[in-house]
Structures are given as structure tokens and as C-alpha cells.
mmCIF file of C-alpha atoms in Angstrom:
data_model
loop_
_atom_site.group_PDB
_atom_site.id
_atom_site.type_symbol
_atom_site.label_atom_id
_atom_site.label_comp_id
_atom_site.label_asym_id
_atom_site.label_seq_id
_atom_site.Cartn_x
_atom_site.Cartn_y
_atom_site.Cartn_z
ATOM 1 C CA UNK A 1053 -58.211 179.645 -20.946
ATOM 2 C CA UNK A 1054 -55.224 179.592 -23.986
ATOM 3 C CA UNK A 1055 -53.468 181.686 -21.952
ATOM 4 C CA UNK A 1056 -53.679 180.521 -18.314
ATOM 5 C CA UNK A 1057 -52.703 176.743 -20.253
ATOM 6 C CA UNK A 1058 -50.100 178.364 -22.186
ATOM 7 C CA UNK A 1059 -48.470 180.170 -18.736
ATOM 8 C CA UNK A 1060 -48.969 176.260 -16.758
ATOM 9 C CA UNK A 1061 -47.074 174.562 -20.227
ATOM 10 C CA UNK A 1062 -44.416 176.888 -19.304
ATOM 11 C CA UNK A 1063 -44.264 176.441 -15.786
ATOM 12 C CA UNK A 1064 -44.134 172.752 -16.061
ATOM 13 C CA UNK A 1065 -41.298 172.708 -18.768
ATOM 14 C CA UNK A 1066 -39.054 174.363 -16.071
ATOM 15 C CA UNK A 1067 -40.129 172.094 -13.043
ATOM 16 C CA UNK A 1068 -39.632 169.352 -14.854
ATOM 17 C CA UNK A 1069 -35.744 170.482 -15.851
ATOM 18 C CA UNK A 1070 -35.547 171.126 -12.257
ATOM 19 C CA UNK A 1071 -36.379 167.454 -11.787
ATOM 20 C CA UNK A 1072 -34.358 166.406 -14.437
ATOM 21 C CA UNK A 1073 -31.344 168.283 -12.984
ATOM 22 C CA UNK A 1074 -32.020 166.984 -9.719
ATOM 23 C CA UNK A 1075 -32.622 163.663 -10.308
ATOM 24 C CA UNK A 1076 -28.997 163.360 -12.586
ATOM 25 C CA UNK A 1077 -26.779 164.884 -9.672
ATOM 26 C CA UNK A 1078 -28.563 162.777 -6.847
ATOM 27 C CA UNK A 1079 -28.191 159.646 -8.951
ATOM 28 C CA UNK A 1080 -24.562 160.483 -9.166
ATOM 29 C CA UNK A 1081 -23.571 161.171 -5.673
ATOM 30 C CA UNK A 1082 -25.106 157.888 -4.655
ATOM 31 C CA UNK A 1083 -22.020 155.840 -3.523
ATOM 32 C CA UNK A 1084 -21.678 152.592 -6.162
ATOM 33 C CA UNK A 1085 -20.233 152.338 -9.351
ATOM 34 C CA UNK A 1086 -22.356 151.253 -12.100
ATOM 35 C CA UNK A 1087 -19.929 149.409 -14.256
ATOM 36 C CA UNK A 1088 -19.186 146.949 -11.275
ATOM 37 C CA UNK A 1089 -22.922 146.233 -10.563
ATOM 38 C CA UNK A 1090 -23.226 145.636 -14.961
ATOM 39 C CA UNK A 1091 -19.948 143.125 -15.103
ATOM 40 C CA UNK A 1092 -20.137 142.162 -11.753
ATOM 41 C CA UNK A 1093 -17.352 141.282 -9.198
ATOM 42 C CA UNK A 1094 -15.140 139.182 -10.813
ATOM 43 C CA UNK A 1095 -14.540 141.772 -14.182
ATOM 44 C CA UNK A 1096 -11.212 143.257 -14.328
ATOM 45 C CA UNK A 1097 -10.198 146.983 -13.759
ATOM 46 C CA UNK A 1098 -9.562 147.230 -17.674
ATOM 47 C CA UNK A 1099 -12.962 145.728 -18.704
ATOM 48 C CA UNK A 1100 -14.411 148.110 -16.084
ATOM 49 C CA UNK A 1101 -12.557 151.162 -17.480
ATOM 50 C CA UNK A 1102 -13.591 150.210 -20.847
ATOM 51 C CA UNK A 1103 -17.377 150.014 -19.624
ATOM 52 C CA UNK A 1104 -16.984 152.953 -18.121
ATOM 53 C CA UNK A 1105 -15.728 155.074 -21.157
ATOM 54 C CA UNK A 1106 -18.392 153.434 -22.891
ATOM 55 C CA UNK A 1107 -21.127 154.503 -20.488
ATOM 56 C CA UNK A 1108 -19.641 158.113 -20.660
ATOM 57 C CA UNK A 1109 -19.030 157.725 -16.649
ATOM 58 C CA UNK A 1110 -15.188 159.416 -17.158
ATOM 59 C CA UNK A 1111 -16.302 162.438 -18.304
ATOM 60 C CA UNK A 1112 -16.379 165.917 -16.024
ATOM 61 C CA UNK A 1113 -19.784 165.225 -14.549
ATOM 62 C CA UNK A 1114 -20.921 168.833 -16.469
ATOM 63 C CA UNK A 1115 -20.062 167.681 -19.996
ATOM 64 C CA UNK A 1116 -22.470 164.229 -18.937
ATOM 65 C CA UNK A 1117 -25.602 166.326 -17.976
ATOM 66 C CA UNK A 1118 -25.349 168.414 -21.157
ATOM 67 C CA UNK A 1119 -25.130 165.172 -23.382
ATOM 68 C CA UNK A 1120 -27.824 164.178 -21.192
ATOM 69 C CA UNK A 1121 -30.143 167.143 -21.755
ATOM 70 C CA UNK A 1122 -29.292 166.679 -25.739
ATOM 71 C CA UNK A 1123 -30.353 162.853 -25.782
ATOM 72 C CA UNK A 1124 -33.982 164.167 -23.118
ATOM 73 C CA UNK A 1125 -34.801 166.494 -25.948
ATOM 74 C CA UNK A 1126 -35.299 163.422 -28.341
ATOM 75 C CA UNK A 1127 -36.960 161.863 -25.088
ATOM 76 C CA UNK A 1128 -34.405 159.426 -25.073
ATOM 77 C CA UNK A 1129 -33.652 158.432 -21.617
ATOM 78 C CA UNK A 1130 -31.106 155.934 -22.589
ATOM 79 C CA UNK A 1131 -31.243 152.018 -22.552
ATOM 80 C CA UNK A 1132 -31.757 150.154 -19.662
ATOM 81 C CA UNK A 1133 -28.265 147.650 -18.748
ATOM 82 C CA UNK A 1134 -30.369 145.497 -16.218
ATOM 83 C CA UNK A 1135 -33.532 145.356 -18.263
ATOM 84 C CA UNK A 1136 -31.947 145.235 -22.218
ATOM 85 C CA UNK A 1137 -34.353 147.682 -22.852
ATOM 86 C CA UNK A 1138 -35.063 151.341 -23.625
ATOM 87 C CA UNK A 1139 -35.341 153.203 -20.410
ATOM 88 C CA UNK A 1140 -38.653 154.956 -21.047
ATOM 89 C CA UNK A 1141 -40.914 152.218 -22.869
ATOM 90 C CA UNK A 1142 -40.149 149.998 -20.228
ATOM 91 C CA UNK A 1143 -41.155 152.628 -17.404
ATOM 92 C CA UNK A 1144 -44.434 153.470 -19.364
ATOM 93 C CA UNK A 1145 -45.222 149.769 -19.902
ATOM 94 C CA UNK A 1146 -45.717 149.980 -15.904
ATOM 95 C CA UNK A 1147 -48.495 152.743 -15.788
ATOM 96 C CA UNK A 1148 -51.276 150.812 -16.141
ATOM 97 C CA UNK A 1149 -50.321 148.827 -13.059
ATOM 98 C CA UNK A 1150 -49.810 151.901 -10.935
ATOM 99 C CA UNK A 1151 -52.307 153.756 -12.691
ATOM 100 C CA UNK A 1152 -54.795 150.868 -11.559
ATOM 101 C CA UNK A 1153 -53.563 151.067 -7.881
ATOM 102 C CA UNK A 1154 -54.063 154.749 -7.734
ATOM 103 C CA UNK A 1155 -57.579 154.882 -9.298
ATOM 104 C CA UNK A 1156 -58.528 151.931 -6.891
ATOM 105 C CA UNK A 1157 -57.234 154.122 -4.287
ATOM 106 C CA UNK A 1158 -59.026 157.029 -5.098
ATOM 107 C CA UNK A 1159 -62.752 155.257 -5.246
ATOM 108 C CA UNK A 1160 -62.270 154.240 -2.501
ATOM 109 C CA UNK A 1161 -61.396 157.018 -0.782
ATOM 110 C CA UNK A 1162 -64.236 158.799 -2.717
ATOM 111 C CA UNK A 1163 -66.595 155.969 -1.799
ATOM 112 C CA UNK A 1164 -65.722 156.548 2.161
ATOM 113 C CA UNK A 1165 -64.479 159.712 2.788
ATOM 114 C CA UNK A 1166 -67.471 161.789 1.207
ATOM 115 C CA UNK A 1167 -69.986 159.473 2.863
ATOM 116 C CA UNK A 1168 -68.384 159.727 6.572
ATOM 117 C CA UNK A 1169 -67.785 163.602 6.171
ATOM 118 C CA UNK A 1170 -71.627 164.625 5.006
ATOM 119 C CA UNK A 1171 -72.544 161.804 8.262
ATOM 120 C CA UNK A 1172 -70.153 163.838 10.854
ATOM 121 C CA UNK A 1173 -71.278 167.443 9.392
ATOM 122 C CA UNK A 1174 -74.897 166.314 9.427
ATOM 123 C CA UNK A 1175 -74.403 164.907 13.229
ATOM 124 C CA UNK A 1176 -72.306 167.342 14.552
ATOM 125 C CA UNK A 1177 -71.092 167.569 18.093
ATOM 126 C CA UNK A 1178 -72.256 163.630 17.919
ATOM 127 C CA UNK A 1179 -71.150 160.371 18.941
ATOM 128 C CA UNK A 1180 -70.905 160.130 14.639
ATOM 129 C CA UNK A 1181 -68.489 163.144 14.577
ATOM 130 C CA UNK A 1182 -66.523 162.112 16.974
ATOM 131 C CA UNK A 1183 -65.658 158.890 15.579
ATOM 132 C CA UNK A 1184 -65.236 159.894 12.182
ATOM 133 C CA UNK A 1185 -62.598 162.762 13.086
ATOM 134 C CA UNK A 1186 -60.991 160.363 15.879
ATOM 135 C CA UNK A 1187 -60.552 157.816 13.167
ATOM 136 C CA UNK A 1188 -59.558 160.078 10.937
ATOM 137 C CA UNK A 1189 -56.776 161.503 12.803
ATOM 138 C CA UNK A 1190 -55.518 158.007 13.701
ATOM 139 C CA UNK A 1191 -55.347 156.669 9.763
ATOM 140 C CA UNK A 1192 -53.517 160.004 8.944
ATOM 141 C CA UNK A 1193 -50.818 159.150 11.791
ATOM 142 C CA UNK A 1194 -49.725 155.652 10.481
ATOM 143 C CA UNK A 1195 -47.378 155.087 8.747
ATOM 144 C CA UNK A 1196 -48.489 153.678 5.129
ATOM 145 C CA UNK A 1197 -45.884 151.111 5.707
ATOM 146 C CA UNK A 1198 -46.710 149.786 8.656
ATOM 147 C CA UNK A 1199 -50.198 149.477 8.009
ATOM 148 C CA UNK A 1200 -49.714 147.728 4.909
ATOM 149 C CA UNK A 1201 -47.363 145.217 7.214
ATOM 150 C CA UNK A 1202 -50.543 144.927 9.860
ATOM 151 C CA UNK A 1203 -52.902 144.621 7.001
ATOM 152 C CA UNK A 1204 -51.125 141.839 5.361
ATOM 153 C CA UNK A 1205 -50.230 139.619 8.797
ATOM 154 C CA UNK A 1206 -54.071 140.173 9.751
ATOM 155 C CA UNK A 1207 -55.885 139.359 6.371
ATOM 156 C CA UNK A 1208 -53.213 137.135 4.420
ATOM 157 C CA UNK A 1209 -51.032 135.683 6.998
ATOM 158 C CA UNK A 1210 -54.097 134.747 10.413
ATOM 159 C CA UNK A 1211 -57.069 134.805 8.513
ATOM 160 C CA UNK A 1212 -55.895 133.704 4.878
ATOM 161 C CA UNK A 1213 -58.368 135.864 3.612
ATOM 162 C CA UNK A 1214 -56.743 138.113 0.996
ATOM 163 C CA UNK A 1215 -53.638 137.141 -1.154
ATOM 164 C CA UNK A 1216 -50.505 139.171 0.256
ATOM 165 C CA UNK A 1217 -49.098 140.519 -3.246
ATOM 166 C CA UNK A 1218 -50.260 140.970 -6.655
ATOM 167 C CA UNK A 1219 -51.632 137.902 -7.853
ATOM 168 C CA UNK A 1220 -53.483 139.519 -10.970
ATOM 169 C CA UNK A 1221 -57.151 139.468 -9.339
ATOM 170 C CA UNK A 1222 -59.184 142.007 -7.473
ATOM 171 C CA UNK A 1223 -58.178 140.564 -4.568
ATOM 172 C CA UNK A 1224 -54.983 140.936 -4.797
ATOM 173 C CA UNK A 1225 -55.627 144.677 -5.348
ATOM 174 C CA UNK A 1226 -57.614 145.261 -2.432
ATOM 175 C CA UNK A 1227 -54.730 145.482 -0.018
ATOM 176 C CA UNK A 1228 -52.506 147.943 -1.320
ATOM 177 C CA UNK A 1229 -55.506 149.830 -2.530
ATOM 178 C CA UNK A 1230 -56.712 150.306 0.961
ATOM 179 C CA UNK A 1231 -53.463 150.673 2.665
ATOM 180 C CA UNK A 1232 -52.847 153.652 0.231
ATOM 181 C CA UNK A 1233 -56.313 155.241 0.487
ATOM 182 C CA UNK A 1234 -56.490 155.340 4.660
ATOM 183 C CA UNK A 1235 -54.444 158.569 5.415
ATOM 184 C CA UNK A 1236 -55.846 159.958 2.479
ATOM 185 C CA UNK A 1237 -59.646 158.936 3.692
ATOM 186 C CA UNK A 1238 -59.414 160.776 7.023
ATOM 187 C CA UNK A 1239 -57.850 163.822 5.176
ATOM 188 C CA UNK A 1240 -61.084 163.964 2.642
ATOM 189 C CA UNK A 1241 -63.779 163.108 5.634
ATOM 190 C CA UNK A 1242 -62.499 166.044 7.685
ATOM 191 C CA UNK A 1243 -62.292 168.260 4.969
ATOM 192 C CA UNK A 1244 -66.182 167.867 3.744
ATOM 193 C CA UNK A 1245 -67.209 167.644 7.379
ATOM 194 C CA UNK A 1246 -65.379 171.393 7.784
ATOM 195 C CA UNK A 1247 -66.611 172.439 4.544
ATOM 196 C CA UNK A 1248 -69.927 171.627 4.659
ATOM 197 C CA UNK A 1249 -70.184 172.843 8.464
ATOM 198 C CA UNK A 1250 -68.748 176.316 7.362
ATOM 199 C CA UNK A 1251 -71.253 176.414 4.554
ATOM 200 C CA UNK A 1252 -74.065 175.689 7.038
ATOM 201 C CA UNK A 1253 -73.615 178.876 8.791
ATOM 202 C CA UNK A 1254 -73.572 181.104 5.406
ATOM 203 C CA UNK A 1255 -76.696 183.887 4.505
ATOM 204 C CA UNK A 1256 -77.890 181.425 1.579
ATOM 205 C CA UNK A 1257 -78.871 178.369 3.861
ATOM 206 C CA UNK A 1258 -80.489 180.613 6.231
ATOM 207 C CA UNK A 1259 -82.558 182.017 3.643
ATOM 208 C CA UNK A 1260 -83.284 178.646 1.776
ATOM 209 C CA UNK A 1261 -84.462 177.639 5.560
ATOM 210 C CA UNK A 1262 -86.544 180.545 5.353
ATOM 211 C CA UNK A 1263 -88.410 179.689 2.214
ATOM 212 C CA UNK A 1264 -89.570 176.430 3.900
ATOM 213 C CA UNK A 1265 -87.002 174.034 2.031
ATOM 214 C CA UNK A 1266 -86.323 170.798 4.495
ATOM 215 C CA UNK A 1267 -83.026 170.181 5.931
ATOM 216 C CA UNK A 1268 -82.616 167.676 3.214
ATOM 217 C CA UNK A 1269 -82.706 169.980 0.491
ATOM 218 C CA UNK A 1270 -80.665 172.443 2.040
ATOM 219 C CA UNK A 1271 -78.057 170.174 2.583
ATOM 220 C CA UNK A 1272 -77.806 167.964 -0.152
ATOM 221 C CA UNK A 1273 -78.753 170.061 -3.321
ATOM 222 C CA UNK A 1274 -77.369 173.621 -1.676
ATOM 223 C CA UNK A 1275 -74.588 173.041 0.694
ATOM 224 C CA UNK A 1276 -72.754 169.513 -1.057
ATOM 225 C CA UNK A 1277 -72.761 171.689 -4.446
ATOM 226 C CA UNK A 1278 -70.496 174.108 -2.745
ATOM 227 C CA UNK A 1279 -68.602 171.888 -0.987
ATOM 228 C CA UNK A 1280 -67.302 170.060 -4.021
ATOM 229 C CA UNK A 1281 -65.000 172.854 -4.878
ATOM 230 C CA UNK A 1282 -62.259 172.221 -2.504
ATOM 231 C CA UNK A 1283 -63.263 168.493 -2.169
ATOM 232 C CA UNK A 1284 -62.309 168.162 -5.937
ATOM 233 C CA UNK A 1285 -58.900 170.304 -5.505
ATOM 234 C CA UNK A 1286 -57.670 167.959 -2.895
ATOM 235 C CA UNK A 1287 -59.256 165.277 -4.912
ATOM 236 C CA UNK A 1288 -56.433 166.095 -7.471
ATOM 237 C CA UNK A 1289 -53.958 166.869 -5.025
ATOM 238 C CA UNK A 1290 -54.581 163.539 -3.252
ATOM 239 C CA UNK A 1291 -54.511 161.139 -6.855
ATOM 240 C CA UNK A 1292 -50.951 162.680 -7.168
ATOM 241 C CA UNK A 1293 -49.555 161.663 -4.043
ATOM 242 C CA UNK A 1294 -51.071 157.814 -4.936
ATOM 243 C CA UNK A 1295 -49.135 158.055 -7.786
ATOM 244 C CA UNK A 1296 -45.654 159.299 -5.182
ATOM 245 C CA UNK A 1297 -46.855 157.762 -2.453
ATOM 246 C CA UNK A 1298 -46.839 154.351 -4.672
ATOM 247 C CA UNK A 1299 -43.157 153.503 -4.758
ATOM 248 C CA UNK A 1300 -43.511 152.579 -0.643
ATOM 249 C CA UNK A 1301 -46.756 150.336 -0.993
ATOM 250 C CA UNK A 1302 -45.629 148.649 -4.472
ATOM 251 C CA UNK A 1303 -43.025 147.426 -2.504
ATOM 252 C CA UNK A 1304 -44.635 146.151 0.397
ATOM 253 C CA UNK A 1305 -47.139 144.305 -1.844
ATOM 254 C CA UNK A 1306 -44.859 143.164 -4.375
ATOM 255 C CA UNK A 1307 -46.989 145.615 -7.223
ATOM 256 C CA UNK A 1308 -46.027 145.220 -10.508
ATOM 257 C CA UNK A 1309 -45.623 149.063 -11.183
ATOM 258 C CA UNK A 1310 -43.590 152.682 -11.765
ATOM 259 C CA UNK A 1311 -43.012 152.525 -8.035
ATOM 260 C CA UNK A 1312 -41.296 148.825 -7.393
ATOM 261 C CA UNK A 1313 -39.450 149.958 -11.279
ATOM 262 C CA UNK A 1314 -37.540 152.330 -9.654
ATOM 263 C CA UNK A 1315 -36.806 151.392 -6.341
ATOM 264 C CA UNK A 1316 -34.950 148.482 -8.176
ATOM 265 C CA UNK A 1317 -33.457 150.983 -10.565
ATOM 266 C CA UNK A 1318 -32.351 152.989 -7.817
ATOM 267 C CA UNK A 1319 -30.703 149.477 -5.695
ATOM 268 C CA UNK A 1320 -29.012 148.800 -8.767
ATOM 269 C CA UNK A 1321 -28.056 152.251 -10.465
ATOM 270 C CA UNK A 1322 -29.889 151.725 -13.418
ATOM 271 C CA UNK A 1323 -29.800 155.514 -13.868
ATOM 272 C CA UNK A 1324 -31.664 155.377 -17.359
ATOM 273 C CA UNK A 1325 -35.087 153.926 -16.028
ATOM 274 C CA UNK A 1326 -34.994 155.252 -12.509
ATOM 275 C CA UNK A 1327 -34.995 159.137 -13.869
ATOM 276 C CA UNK A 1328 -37.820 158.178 -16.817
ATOM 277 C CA UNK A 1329 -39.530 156.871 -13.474
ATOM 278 C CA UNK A 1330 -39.073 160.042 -11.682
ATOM 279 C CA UNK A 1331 -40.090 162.155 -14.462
ATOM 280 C CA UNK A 1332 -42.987 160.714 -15.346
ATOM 281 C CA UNK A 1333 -44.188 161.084 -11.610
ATOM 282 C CA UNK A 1334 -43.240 164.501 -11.648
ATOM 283 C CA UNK A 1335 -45.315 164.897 -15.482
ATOM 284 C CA UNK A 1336 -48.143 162.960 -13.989
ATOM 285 C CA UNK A 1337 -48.517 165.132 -10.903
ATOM 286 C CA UNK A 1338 -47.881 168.681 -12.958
ATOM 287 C CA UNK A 1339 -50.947 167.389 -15.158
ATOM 288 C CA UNK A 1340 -53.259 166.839 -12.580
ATOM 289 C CA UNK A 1341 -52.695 170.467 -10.779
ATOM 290 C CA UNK A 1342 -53.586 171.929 -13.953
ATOM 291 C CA UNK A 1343 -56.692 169.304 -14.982
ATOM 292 C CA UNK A 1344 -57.788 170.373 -11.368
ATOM 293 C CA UNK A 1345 -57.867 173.649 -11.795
ATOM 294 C CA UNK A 1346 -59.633 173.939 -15.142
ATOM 295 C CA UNK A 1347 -62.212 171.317 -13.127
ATOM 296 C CA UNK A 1348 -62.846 173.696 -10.294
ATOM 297 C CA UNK A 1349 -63.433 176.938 -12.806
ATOM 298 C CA UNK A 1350 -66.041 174.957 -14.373
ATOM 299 C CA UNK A 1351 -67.712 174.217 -10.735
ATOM 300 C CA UNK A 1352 -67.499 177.462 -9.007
ATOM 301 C CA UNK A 1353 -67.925 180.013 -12.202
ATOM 302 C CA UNK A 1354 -66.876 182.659 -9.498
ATOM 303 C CA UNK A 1355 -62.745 181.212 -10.308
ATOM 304 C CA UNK A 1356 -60.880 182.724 -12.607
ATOM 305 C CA UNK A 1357 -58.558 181.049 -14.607
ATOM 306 C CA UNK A 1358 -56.815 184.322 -15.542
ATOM 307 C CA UNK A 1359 -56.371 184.965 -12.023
ATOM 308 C CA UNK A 1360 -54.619 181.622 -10.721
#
């Protein structure tokens, strides 16, 4: 267990450099000068030049991402110029609103997409199956967008039924919430529907059949157990892109977290909170792979942590 940890520590420390490194030279080939957006239009080109020294902007672009890499070992990200802030406290002080949106997200995914893929594996060939993996296939095909456009005219705009951004209530979380969660619920359905389908036809069902268990049994207490493997790796998989996937629907709905932070970084090259943004996605998803796998070892004894 030290060891397989130890070897995922490591592997994280370089894919988050490679983030880092990434991040800092895509920031920088944007077209836009900083120091204009900061002092605005009317500053002169000697106030600009002077901001610009200042901001370390006339430097060969090597000598900035090696000051850069000095200041990120301290875990100082730099202040922000449009917020008058540090760059990383005031990208953490949003992960409670995205962190909200995601987990939202996820139960109800959970709630729906484990309920409608037991109903299409138990009804197979059905009416029930078919609708689930129809359905399915159409909420994967939307764009997240587009449905959160559709969901907002239909429930906030005609029926005045739902607020159509964050208002601070449940109800204004329902919206994005589901308009994240919908690809993702068709993607979970069809997998436990397939999983539980292919664990139908293995030698341990027929012989708990033939030991006079009911169907019930056999499918809730035997074949669910060892469907949750795989259900739980996506599970992880799936909370990570919430977390990416984010930055489109916070804007849409006008949500008050890491994703809206840095698409406004980003407009207005605010390069300090706009990489602690894209970092701390890239942290957040790297911690999930790994709290997955140490969750599926623990549910399927036959995974080896030494192995993966």
C-alpha cells in the first residue's frame, strides 16, 4: 500500500509540472497584453513599460518560467491584479461552490443511473431496456451547453419554475446540477446494465440458481456486489470530469465557482489565478484516480495494489 502511494505521489508531482508548464506557455501565447488590460486604454507606453518590467513580462520568456517554478515551490502563485488578492486563496475560497455542484451532480447521477441500469439488466430485451439505453445514448450526445440553455428557457424562462442562476438556495442548484449529471447518467446506466448482464451469465449465478436461491437474491446480494467494482471506478472517473466539466456549466448558470474564476481569469489574463485554477483541477482529479483505486482493492480483494 506505502509503496503503490509512494509510486502515485510521484507520478502526480510530474503531471502536475507538466500542467504547470503547460498552462505558463499557453497563457503566454494568448494574444493580449496584460499591462494594457491592468491600466487600461488610456495609460501611456511609459507607464505600460514600467508595468511591464514590474510584472517581469520583458524578460526571455525562459528566465520567467524558472522564477515561476521558484515562487510554485513556496506555492505562491502570485497576486491577483483584477482581484487585489493572492492568486491561490482566492481560487480555493471557490471550492466549496464547485465542490457543491459536483457532489450534487454525482447523487444524482448515483440516485438515477444505478436504479435505471439494475431496471434495464433485470428487463432485458424489454420495452424498459430499450428506453433506458435509447435515453441514455441521447443525454450522452448533447451538448452540456445546450442543454443547460433548453433547461433554463423551459423551467426558468416558460414555466418560471426554477431560478436561472445561483441564487444561494437548492433551487438554484438544481439546474446546473442536472445539466451536469445527464451525459454522465446514461454513461453509469449502461455500464451497470452491461455489467450486471455479463455477470448474469457467470458459473457462480448458475450455481447460486442451483441451490434454490430466488432471482432476487441472486441478483441483488450476488451479482450488484460484483458489479460495484467498475461502477465505483467510473464513479471516480466521472466526479473528476464534474469538477472539468464545471468551467462550461458555471458559466451558463452564473455559478459562483473554480470554473466561472477562471474563465474570467483567462478573458482578462489574470495569469496568477487562472493557473492556481488549473492546477487545482488537475490536483483534484490526480487525487481521485488514486482514492479510486485504493476503493476498488478494498471491494474486489482479488486487485492488487502492487500490480496497478
Amino acid at each position: 500500500m506505502i509503496a503503490f502511494i509512494g509510486r502515485r505521489l510521484g507520478l502526480a508531482v510530474l503531471l502536475i509540472f507538466g500542467a504547470i508548464t503547460i498552462v505558463f506557455l499557453a497563457l503566454r501565447v494568448i494574444p493580449g497584453d496584460p499591462a494594457s488590460l491592468i491600466l487600461g486604454s488610456q495609460a501611456s507606453e511609459a507607464e505600460l513599460a514600467a508595468l511591464r518590467t514590474e510584472l517581469g513580462l520583458n524578460e526571455p520568456l525562459f528566465l520567467q518560467y524558472l522564477h515561476h517554478l521558484a515562487d510554485l515551490l513556496r506555492l505562491d502563485f502570485g497576486e491577483s491584479w483584477r482581484l487585489g488578492a493572492d492568486a491561490l486563496s482566492s481560487t480555493l475560497e471557490r471550492v466549496p461552490a464547485t465542490f457543491t455542484l459536483a457532489g450534487t451532480a454525482l447523487l444524482i447521477t448515483i440516485g438515477l443511473g444505478f436504479p435505471l441500469g439494475l431496471y434495464a439488466a433485470r428487463n432485458a430485451g424489454g420495452w424498459g431496456d430499450r428506453l433506458v439505453s435509447y435515453s441514455s445514448l441521447v443525454g450522452q450526445a448533447l451538448p452540456s451547453f445546450w442543454v443547460g440553455i433548453m433547461l433554463v428557457l423551459v423551467f426558468a424562462s416558460a414555466l418560471n419554475l426554477l431560478p436561472s442562476t445561483a441564487d444561494g438556495t437548492i433551487w438554484g442548484l438544481l439546474l446546473p446540477a442536472v445539466t451536469l449529471s445527464l451525459p454522465f447518467l446514461g454513461w453509469l446506466a449502461r455500464l451497470v446494465r452491461n455489467g450486471a448482464l455479463e455477470e448474469l451469465g457467470k458459473e457462480y449465478v448458475r450455481t447460486a440458481r442451483s441451490k434454490g436461491m430466488s432471482e432476487r437474491v441472486v441478483f441483488y446480494v450476488h451479482v450488484l456486489r460484483n458489479t460495484l467494482t467498475p461502477a465505483v471506478t467510473v464513479l471516480g472517473l466521472i466526479l473528476g470530469n464534474f469538477i472539468a466539466d464545471a468551467v462550461i456549466i458555471e458559466v451558463v448558470f452564473a455559478w459562483p465557482g473554480i470554473g466561472s474564476l477562471l474563465i474570467d481569469s483567462i478573458t482578462n489574463r489574470d495569469y496568477a489565478v487562472a493557473e492556481a485554477a488549473i492546477v487545482l483541477i488537475a490536483a483534484c482529479y490526480i487525487l481521485l484516480n488514486l482514492l479510486v483505486d485504493v476503493l476498488c482493492s478494498y471491494l474486489d480483494p482479488r486487485i492488487s495494489l502492487e500490480a496497478v
